[in-house]
């Protein structure tokens, strides 16, 4: 019960009943309370889209593999090379067997995959040194030292996940394909980042039409070493729990313009902190040359809800500093109108809500991460 008043003769209490309803015992209790007190009301639960409530629920996410194959990209070897697709399916099987709480299975990468990783790192690392903000570079170097992030071999998710759990409490979850916006954002509420384990096609190391392990490890993971960024990512995840479709779309757009392709000013220069910039040779060069348009980030105004997912970004949203980007996202979350508030219990690893809700599973279509 939550005590809401300060006058003994006239106090207000809220009682949250967690068991199933209707319930005969609860009905009798309400009748007795109504007999003795005035103003006893039953609050009907709000119906919201299903979301994971405990860590093991994340095993249900990503059951149906999605793809970003488009008319423009259908001839890309990632979609047309049968041998590559077969190899990718083999790696996907490793992820399908994983259950939350278990050790992440090791992936036995082929020599050509390690060679492709080496080529990408050799070209990408110098570009990152010029294009990315100091927070990203510091964290990348930490991962280099502790986990061999940009070494000659593709790092294992198991090693990186263990290091993140020791530093910021974040963990990596292997997945076999692209998740929906809702699934991807929901997992962040549990300080869990979903990672693919397959590598882009060896013939096009500079570009991939779908997120791969280069994008995940060289783009996203370094920022999760930063405690503030890790907390911020979890907040975005908490905001997404039970959100309606319009809110998910807007949160997805905000995520895209910040965590994926965010930019900030540093020493008077435009620097990236988004994973899409950090993990792409072409995107890094594009930001450095200033070919695209830059606009100040203001999510209180209308952000474009459609954005290119398979081409260079024509527009970046920037802040005056990296810390300002965090403040803006926190402020935006406070304006989201939802029927309940959610918090993550770090001890039980469960989601707790402040009022009765009923979750319903619904099919959603839309852009994916």
CSV table of C-alpha atoms in Angstrom, one decimal:
chain,number,residue,atom,x,y,z
A,1,UNK,CA,0.0,0.0,0.0
A,2,UNK,CA,1.2,3.5,-0.8
A,3,UNK,CA,0.2,6.2,1.7
A,4,UNK,CA,-0.8,9.3,-0.2
A,5,UNK,CA,-2.1,11.7,2.5
A,6,UNK,CA,-0.9,13.5,5.6
A,7,UNK,CA,-4.2,14.0,7.6
A,8,UNK,CA,-5.1,10.9,9.8
A,9,UNK,CA,-8.8,11.4,9.5
A,10,UNK,CA,-8.7,11.6,5.7
A,11,UNK,CA,-6.0,9.4,4.2
A,12,UNK,CA,-5.7,7.9,0.7
A,13,UNK,CA,-4.2,4.5,0.0
A,14,UNK,CA,-3.5,2.7,-3.2
A,15,UNK,CA,-3.3,-1.1,-3.0
A,16,UNK,CA,-1.8,-3.1,-5.9
A,17,UNK,CA,-3.1,-6.6,-6.1
A,18,UNK,CA,-0.8,-8.8,-8.3
A,19,UNK,CA,-2.8,-12.1,-8.4
A,20,UNK,CA,-5.3,-13.0,-11.2
A,21,UNK,CA,-8.6,-11.2,-11.4
A,22,UNK,CA,-11.6,-11.9,-11.2
A,23,UNK,CA,-11.2,-13.4,-7.7
A,24,UNK,CA,-13.9,-14.2,-5.2
A,25,UNK,CA,-11.8,-13.3,-2.1
A,26,UNK,CA,-10.9,-10.0,-3.6
A,27,UNK,CA,-14.6,-9.2,-4.3
A,28,UNK,CA,-15.5,-10.0,-0.7
A,29,UNK,CA,-12.6,-7.7,0.5
A,30,UNK,CA,-13.8,-4.9,-1.6
A,31,UNK,CA,-17.4,-5.3,-0.2
A,32,UNK,CA,-16.1,-5.1,3.4
A,33,UNK,CA,-14.0,-2.1,2.6
A,34,UNK,CA,-16.9,-0.3,1.0
A,35,UNK,CA,-19.0,-1.0,4.0
A,36,UNK,CA,-16.5,0.6,6.4
A,37,UNK,CA,-15.0,3.4,4.2
A,38,UNK,CA,-16.1,5.9,1.6
A,39,UNK,CA,-14.6,6.1,-1.8
A,40,UNK,CA,-13.2,2.6,-2.3
A,41,UNK,CA,-12.6,2.1,-6.0
A,42,UNK,CA,-11.3,-0.8,-8.1
A,43,UNK,CA,-8.9,0.3,-10.9
A,44,UNK,CA,-9.3,-1.8,-14.0
A,45,UNK,CA,-6.0,-3.0,-15.5
A,46,UNK,CA,-4.8,-1.3,-18.6
A,47,UNK,CA,-4.3,-3.4,-21.7
A,48,UNK,CA,-0.9,-2.9,-23.3
A,49,UNK,CA,1.3,-4.7,-25.9
A,50,UNK,CA,3.2,-7.7,-24.5
A,51,UNK,CA,6.7,-7.1,-23.1
A,52,UNK,CA,9.2,-9.3,-21.3
A,53,UNK,CA,8.9,-9.1,-17.5
A,54,UNK,CA,11.8,-11.3,-16.5
A,55,UNK,CA,15.2,-12.1,-18.0
A,56,UNK,CA,14.2,-15.5,-19.3
A,57,UNK,CA,11.4,-13.9,-21.3
A,58,UNK,CA,14.1,-12.6,-23.7
A,59,UNK,CA,14.4,-16.1,-25.0
A,60,UNK,CA,11.1,-15.5,-26.8
A,61,UNK,CA,12.5,-12.6,-28.8
A,62,UNK,CA,13.7,-13.0,-32.3
A,63,UNK,CA,11.9,-16.3,-33.0
A,64,UNK,CA,11.0,-15.1,-36.5
A,65,UNK,CA,14.0,-14.0,-38.6
A,66,UNK,CA,13.5,-10.8,-40.5
A,67,UNK,CA,15.5,-9.4,-43.4
A,68,UNK,CA,16.2,-6.1,-45.0
A,69,UNK,CA,16.5,-7.4,-48.5
A,70,UNK,CA,15.1,-4.7,-50.8
A,71,UNK,CA,14.8,-4.3,-54.5
A,72,UNK,CA,17.9,-2.2,-54.6
A,73,UNK,CA,20.0,-4.7,-52.6
A,74,UNK,CA,18.7,-8.0,-54.0
A,75,UNK,CA,21.8,-8.4,-56.2
A,76,UNK,CA,24.2,-7.8,-53.3
A,77,UNK,CA,26.3,-11.0,-52.7
A,78,UNK,CA,25.0,-11.1,-49.1
A,79,UNK,CA,21.6,-12.1,-50.6
A,80,UNK,CA,22.6,-13.7,-53.9
A,81,UNK,CA,25.7,-15.9,-52.9
A,82,UNK,CA,24.3,-19.3,-52.0
A,83,UNK,CA,27.4,-20.5,-50.2
A,84,UNK,CA,27.5,-17.3,-48.1
A,85,UNK,CA,23.9,-17.7,-47.1
A,86,UNK,CA,24.5,-21.4,-46.2
A,87,UNK,CA,27.4,-20.3,-44.0
A,88,UNK,CA,25.3,-17.6,-42.4
A,89,UNK,CA,22.6,-20.1,-41.6
A,90,UNK,CA,25.2,-22.3,-39.9
A,91,UNK,CA,26.3,-19.4,-37.6
A,92,UNK,CA,22.6,-18.6,-36.9
A,93,UNK,CA,22.0,-22.1,-35.6
A,94,UNK,CA,24.6,-21.3,-32.8
A,95,UNK,CA,22.5,-18.4,-31.7
A,96,UNK,CA,19.2,-20.3,-31.8
A,97,UNK,CA,20.3,-22.7,-29.1
A,98,UNK,CA,21.2,-20.0,-26.6
A,99,UNK,CA,19.2,-19.4,-23.5
A,100,UNK,CA,19.6,-16.4,-21.2
A,101,UNK,CA,21.8,-17.1,-18.3
A,102,UNK,CA,23.9,-19.7,-20.2
A,103,UNK,CA,27.4,-19.1,-21.4
A,104,UNK,CA,27.3,-17.7,-25.0
A,105,UNK,CA,28.3,-20.5,-27.4
A,106,UNK,CA,31.7,-20.0,-29.1
A,107,UNK,CA,31.6,-19.4,-32.9
A,108,UNK,CA,34.2,-21.2,-35.0
A,109,UNK,CA,35.0,-18.6,-37.7
A,110,UNK,CA,36.7,-19.6,-40.9
A,111,UNK,CA,40.0,-18.2,-42.1
A,112,UNK,CA,38.4,-16.1,-44.8
A,113,UNK,CA,36.1,-14.5,-42.1
A,114,UNK,CA,39.1,-13.6,-39.9
A,115,UNK,CA,40.9,-12.2,-42.9
A,116,UNK,CA,37.8,-10.0,-43.8
A,117,UNK,CA,37.8,-8.8,-40.2
A,118,UNK,CA,41.5,-7.8,-40.4
A,119,UNK,CA,40.9,-5.8,-43.6
A,120,UNK,CA,37.9,-4.0,-42.1
A,121,UNK,CA,39.8,-3.2,-38.8
A,122,UNK,CA,42.8,-1.9,-40.8
A,123,UNK,CA,40.7,0.5,-42.8
A,124,UNK,CA,38.2,1.4,-40.1
A,125,UNK,CA,40.3,2.1,-37.1
A,126,UNK,CA,42.2,5.1,-38.6
A,127,UNK,CA,38.8,6.5,-39.8
A,128,UNK,CA,37.4,6.1,-36.3
A,129,UNK,CA,40.3,8.1,-34.8
A,130,UNK,CA,39.2,11.0,-37.0
A,131,UNK,CA,35.5,10.7,-37.0
A,132,UNK,CA,34.4,9.5,-33.6
A,133,UNK,CA,34.1,11.3,-30.3
A,134,UNK,CA,36.6,10.9,-27.4
A,135,UNK,CA,34.3,8.8,-25.3
A,136,UNK,CA,34.0,6.2,-28.0
A,137,UNK,CA,37.7,6.1,-28.7
A,138,UNK,CA,38.6,5.7,-25.0
A,139,UNK,CA,36.2,2.8,-24.7
A,140,UNK,CA,37.4,1.2,-27.9
A,141,UNK,CA,41.0,1.2,-26.7
A,142,UNK,CA,39.9,-0.3,-23.4
A,143,UNK,CA,38.2,-3.2,-25.3
A,144,UNK,CA,41.3,-3.5,-27.4
A,145,UNK,CA,43.5,-4.0,-24.4
A,146,UNK,CA,41.1,-6.2,-22.4
A,147,UNK,CA,39.4,-8.3,-25.2
A,148,UNK,CA,41.5,-7.8,-28.3
A,149,UNK,CA,38.6,-6.0,-30.1
A,150,UNK,CA,40.5,-5.1,-33.3
A,151,UNK,CA,43.0,-8.0,-33.2
A,152,UNK,CA,43.6,-10.4,-36.1
A,153,UNK,CA,40.8,-12.7,-34.9
A,154,UNK,CA,37.1,-12.0,-34.6
A,155,UNK,CA,36.4,-11.5,-30.9
A,156,UNK,CA,33.9,-13.9,-29.2
A,157,UNK,CA,30.7,-12.5,-27.8
A,158,UNK,CA,31.3,-14.5,-24.7
A,159,UNK,CA,34.4,-12.6,-23.8
A,160,UNK,CA,33.0,-9.2,-24.5
A,161,UNK,CA,29.8,-9.9,-22.7
A,162,UNK,CA,31.7,-11.0,-19.5
A,163,UNK,CA,33.8,-7.8,-19.6
A,164,UNK,CA,30.7,-5.6,-20.0
A,165,UNK,CA,28.9,-7.3,-17.1
A,166,UNK,CA,31.9,-6.6,-14.9
A,167,UNK,CA,32.1,-2.9,-16.0
A,168,UNK,CA,28.6,-1.6,-16.5
A,169,UNK,CA,26.3,-4.6,-16.0
A,170,UNK,CA,25.4,-4.8,-19.7
A,171,UNK,CA,25.3,-8.2,-21.4
A,172,UNK,CA,25.3,-9.4,-25.0
A,173,UNK,CA,22.6,-11.8,-26.3
A,174,UNK,CA,23.4,-13.7,-29.6
A,175,UNK,CA,20.5,-13.6,-32.1
A,176,UNK,CA,20.2,-15.2,-35.5
A,177,UNK,CA,18.7,-12.3,-37.4
A,178,UNK,CA,17.2,-8.8,-37.3
A,179,UNK,CA,14.7,-8.1,-34.5
A,180,UNK,CA,11.6,-5.8,-34.7
A,181,UNK,CA,11.9,-2.4,-33.2
A,182,UNK,CA,9.9,-3.4,-30.2
A,183,UNK,CA,11.9,-6.5,-29.5
A,184,UNK,CA,15.2,-4.8,-29.8
A,185,UNK,CA,14.3,-1.8,-27.6
A,186,UNK,CA,12.6,-4.0,-25.0
A,187,UNK,CA,15.7,-6.0,-24.5
A,188,UNK,CA,17.6,-2.9,-23.6
A,189,UNK,CA,15.4,-2.5,-20.5
A,190,UNK,CA,17.2,-5.6,-19.1
A,191,UNK,CA,20.6,-4.1,-19.9
A,192,UNK,CA,20.9,-6.6,-22.7
A,193,UNK,CA,22.1,-5.8,-26.2
A,194,UNK,CA,21.1,-8.3,-29.0
A,195,UNK,CA,24.0,-9.2,-31.3
A,196,UNK,CA,24.3,-11.0,-34.6
A,197,UNK,CA,27.4,-13.2,-35.0
A,198,UNK,CA,27.7,-13.5,-38.8
A,199,UNK,CA,30.1,-11.4,-40.8
A,200,UNK,CA,29.4,-9.4,-43.9
A,201,UNK,CA,30.3,-10.8,-47.4
A,202,UNK,CA,34.1,-10.9,-47.9
A,203,UNK,CA,33.8,-9.2,-51.4
A,204,UNK,CA,32.3,-6.0,-49.9
A,205,UNK,CA,34.1,-5.3,-46.6
A,206,UNK,CA,33.2,-1.6,-46.7
A,207,UNK,CA,29.4,-2.1,-46.7
A,208,UNK,CA,26.7,-4.4,-45.5
A,209,UNK,CA,23.0,-4.0,-46.2
A,210,UNK,CA,22.2,-5.7,-42.8
A,211,UNK,CA,23.8,-5.3,-39.4
A,212,UNK,CA,26.6,-7.8,-38.8
A,213,UNK,CA,29.2,-8.5,-36.1
A,214,UNK,CA,31.3,-5.6,-37.4
A,215,UNK,CA,28.4,-3.2,-36.8
A,216,UNK,CA,27.7,-4.7,-33.4
A,217,UNK,CA,31.3,-5.0,-32.0
A,218,UNK,CA,33.1,-2.1,-33.7
A,219,UNK,CA,30.0,0.2,-33.6
A,220,UNK,CA,27.8,-0.5,-30.6
A,221,UNK,CA,29.8,-2.4,-27.9
A,222,UNK,CA,32.4,0.3,-27.1
A,223,UNK,CA,29.7,2.7,-26.0
A,224,UNK,CA,28.3,0.2,-23.5
A,225,UNK,CA,31.6,0.5,-21.6
A,226,UNK,CA,30.5,4.0,-20.6
A,227,UNK,CA,28.3,3.9,-17.5
A,228,UNK,CA,26.2,6.9,-18.4
A,229,UNK,CA,25.5,5.6,-21.9
A,230,UNK,CA,24.7,2.1,-20.6
A,231,UNK,CA,22.1,3.7,-18.2
A,232,UNK,CA,20.7,5.8,-21.0
A,233,UNK,CA,20.3,2.8,-23.3
A,234,UNK,CA,18.4,1.0,-20.5
A,235,UNK,CA,16.1,4.0,-20.0
A,236,UNK,CA,15.2,3.9,-23.7
A,237,UNK,CA,14.4,0.2,-23.3
A,238,UNK,CA,12.2,1.0,-20.2
A,239,UNK,CA,10.4,3.7,-22.2
A,240,UNK,CA,9.6,1.1,-24.9
A,241,UNK,CA,7.9,-1.4,-22.5
A,242,UNK,CA,4.1,-1.5,-23.2
A,243,UNK,CA,4.4,1.5,-25.6
A,244,UNK,CA,1.9,1.8,-28.4
A,245,UNK,CA,2.9,1.5,-32.0
A,246,UNK,CA,3.2,5.2,-32.6
A,247,UNK,CA,5.4,5.6,-29.5
A,248,UNK,CA,7.6,2.6,-30.7
A,249,UNK,CA,8.0,4.3,-34.1
A,250,UNK,CA,9.0,7.6,-32.5
A,251,UNK,CA,11.4,5.9,-30.0
A,252,UNK,CA,12.8,3.9,-32.9
A,253,UNK,CA,13.5,7.2,-34.8
A,254,UNK,CA,15.1,8.8,-31.8
A,255,UNK,CA,17.3,5.7,-31.3
A,256,UNK,CA,18.2,5.9,-35.0
A,257,UNK,CA,19.3,9.5,-34.9
A,258,UNK,CA,21.3,9.1,-31.7
A,259,UNK,CA,22.6,5.6,-30.8
A,260,UNK,CA,22.8,4.6,-34.5
A,261,UNK,CA,23.9,7.8,-36.2
A,262,UNK,CA,24.3,10.4,-33.5
A,263,UNK,CA,26.8,13.2,-33.8
A,264,UNK,CA,28.1,15.8,-31.4
A,265,UNK,CA,30.5,18.8,-31.4
A,266,UNK,CA,33.9,18.3,-29.8
A,267,UNK,CA,36.6,21.0,-29.9
A,268,UNK,CA,34.6,22.8,-32.6
A,269,UNK,CA,34.5,19.8,-34.9
A,270,UNK,CA,31.6,17.4,-35.7
A,271,UNK,CA,32.2,13.9,-34.3
A,272,UNK,CA,30.2,10.8,-34.3
A,273,UNK,CA,29.1,8.6,-31.4
A,274,UNK,CA,26.5,6.5,-33.3
A,275,UNK,CA,27.3,2.8,-34.2
A,276,UNK,CA,26.3,3.3,-37.8
A,277,UNK,CA,29.1,5.8,-38.2
A,278,UNK,CA,31.7,3.9,-36.2
A,279,UNK,CA,31.2,0.6,-38.1
A,280,UNK,CA,31.0,1.9,-41.6
A,281,UNK,CA,33.9,3.0,-43.8
A,282,UNK,CA,31.7,4.9,-46.2
A,283,UNK,CA,29.6,6.5,-43.4
A,284,UNK,CA,32.7,7.6,-41.5
A,285,UNK,CA,34.1,9.2,-44.6
A,286,UNK,CA,30.8,10.9,-45.3
A,287,UNK,CA,30.7,12.5,-41.9
A,288,UNK,CA,34.3,13.6,-42.1
A,289,UNK,CA,33.7,15.3,-45.5
A,290,UNK,CA,30.5,17.0,-44.3
A,291,UNK,CA,28.6,16.0,-47.4
A,292,UNK,CA,25.3,15.4,-45.5
A,293,UNK,CA,23.1,17.9,-43.8
A,294,UNK,CA,23.5,18.5,-40.0
A,295,UNK,CA,20.6,19.6,-37.8
A,296,UNK,CA,20.4,20.2,-34.0
A,297,UNK,CA,18.7,17.4,-32.2
A,298,UNK,CA,15.3,18.4,-30.7
A,299,UNK,CA,13.0,15.4,-30.2
A,300,UNK,CA,10.3,17.7,-28.9
A,301,UNK,CA,9.9,18.8,-32.5
A,302,UNK,CA,8.8,16.4,-35.2
A,303,UNK,CA,11.7,14.0,-36.2
A,304,UNK,CA,11.6,12.3,-39.6
A,305,UNK,CA,10.1,8.9,-39.0
A,306,UNK,CA,11.4,7.5,-42.3
A,307,UNK,CA,15.1,7.1,-42.9
A,308,UNK,CA,17.3,5.2,-45.3
A,309,UNK,CA,18.6,1.9,-43.8
A,310,UNK,CA,20.7,0.7,-46.7
A,311,UNK,CA,22.3,3.9,-48.0
A,312,UNK,CA,24.5,6.7,-46.6
A,313,UNK,CA,22.6,9.0,-44.3
A,314,UNK,CA,21.6,12.3,-45.9
A,315,UNK,CA,20.9,13.9,-42.5
A,316,UNK,CA,22.6,13.7,-39.1
A,317,UNK,CA,21.2,15.2,-35.9
A,318,UNK,CA,23.8,16.6,-33.6
A,319,UNK,CA,24.2,18.1,-30.1
A,320,UNK,CA,26.6,20.6,-28.7
A,321,UNK,CA,28.3,17.9,-26.6
A,322,UNK,CA,27.9,14.2,-25.9
A,323,UNK,CA,26.5,14.9,-22.4
A,324,UNK,CA,23.8,17.1,-23.9
A,325,UNK,CA,22.7,14.2,-26.0
A,326,UNK,CA,22.1,12.2,-22.9
A,327,UNK,CA,20.2,15.0,-21.2
A,328,UNK,CA,17.9,15.4,-24.3
A,329,UNK,CA,17.0,11.8,-24.3
A,330,UNK,CA,16.2,11.8,-20.6
A,331,UNK,CA,14.0,14.8,-21.0
A,332,UNK,CA,12.1,13.2,-23.9
A,333,UNK,CA,11.3,10.1,-21.9
A,334,UNK,CA,9.6,12.2,-19.2
A,335,UNK,CA,7.1,13.4,-21.8
A,336,UNK,CA,6.0,9.9,-23.0
A,337,UNK,CA,2.4,9.4,-21.9
A,338,UNK,CA,2.0,5.7,-20.9
A,339,UNK,CA,-0.6,4.0,-18.6
A,340,UNK,CA,2.2,2.9,-16.2
A,341,UNK,CA,5.8,3.4,-15.2
A,342,UNK,CA,8.3,0.6,-15.3
A,343,UNK,CA,11.5,0.0,-13.4
A,344,UNK,CA,14.1,-2.7,-13.5
A,345,UNK,CA,14.9,-4.6,-10.3
A,346,UNK,CA,18.6,-5.3,-10.5
A,347,UNK,CA,18.4,-8.0,-7.8
A,348,UNK,CA,15.6,-10.1,-9.2
A,349,UNK,CA,16.2,-9.1,-12.8
A,350,UNK,CA,12.5,-8.4,-13.3
A,351,UNK,CA,10.4,-5.5,-14.5
A,352,UNK,CA,8.2,-3.9,-11.9
A,353,UNK,CA,5.2,-1.7,-12.8
A,354,UNK,CA,3.3,0.8,-10.6
A,355,UNK,CA,-0.2,-0.2,-11.5
A,356,UNK,CA,-2.3,-3.2,-12.8
A,357,UNK,CA,-1.8,-4.0,-16.5
A,358,UNK,CA,-2.7,-6.8,-18.9
A,359,UNK,CA,-0.4,-7.6,-21.7
A,360,UNK,CA,-1.6,-8.7,-25.1
A,361,UNK,CA,0.5,-10.2,-28.0
A,362,UNK,CA,0.0,-8.4,-31.3
A,363,UNK,CA,1.7,-8.6,-34.6
A,364,UNK,CA,3.5,-5.4,-35.7
A,365,UNK,CA,5.2,-4.4,-38.9
A,366,UNK,CA,7.7,-1.7,-39.3
A,367,UNK,CA,11.4,-0.8,-39.5
A,368,UNK,CA,13.8,-3.1,-37.8
A,369,UNK,CA,17.2,-2.9,-36.1
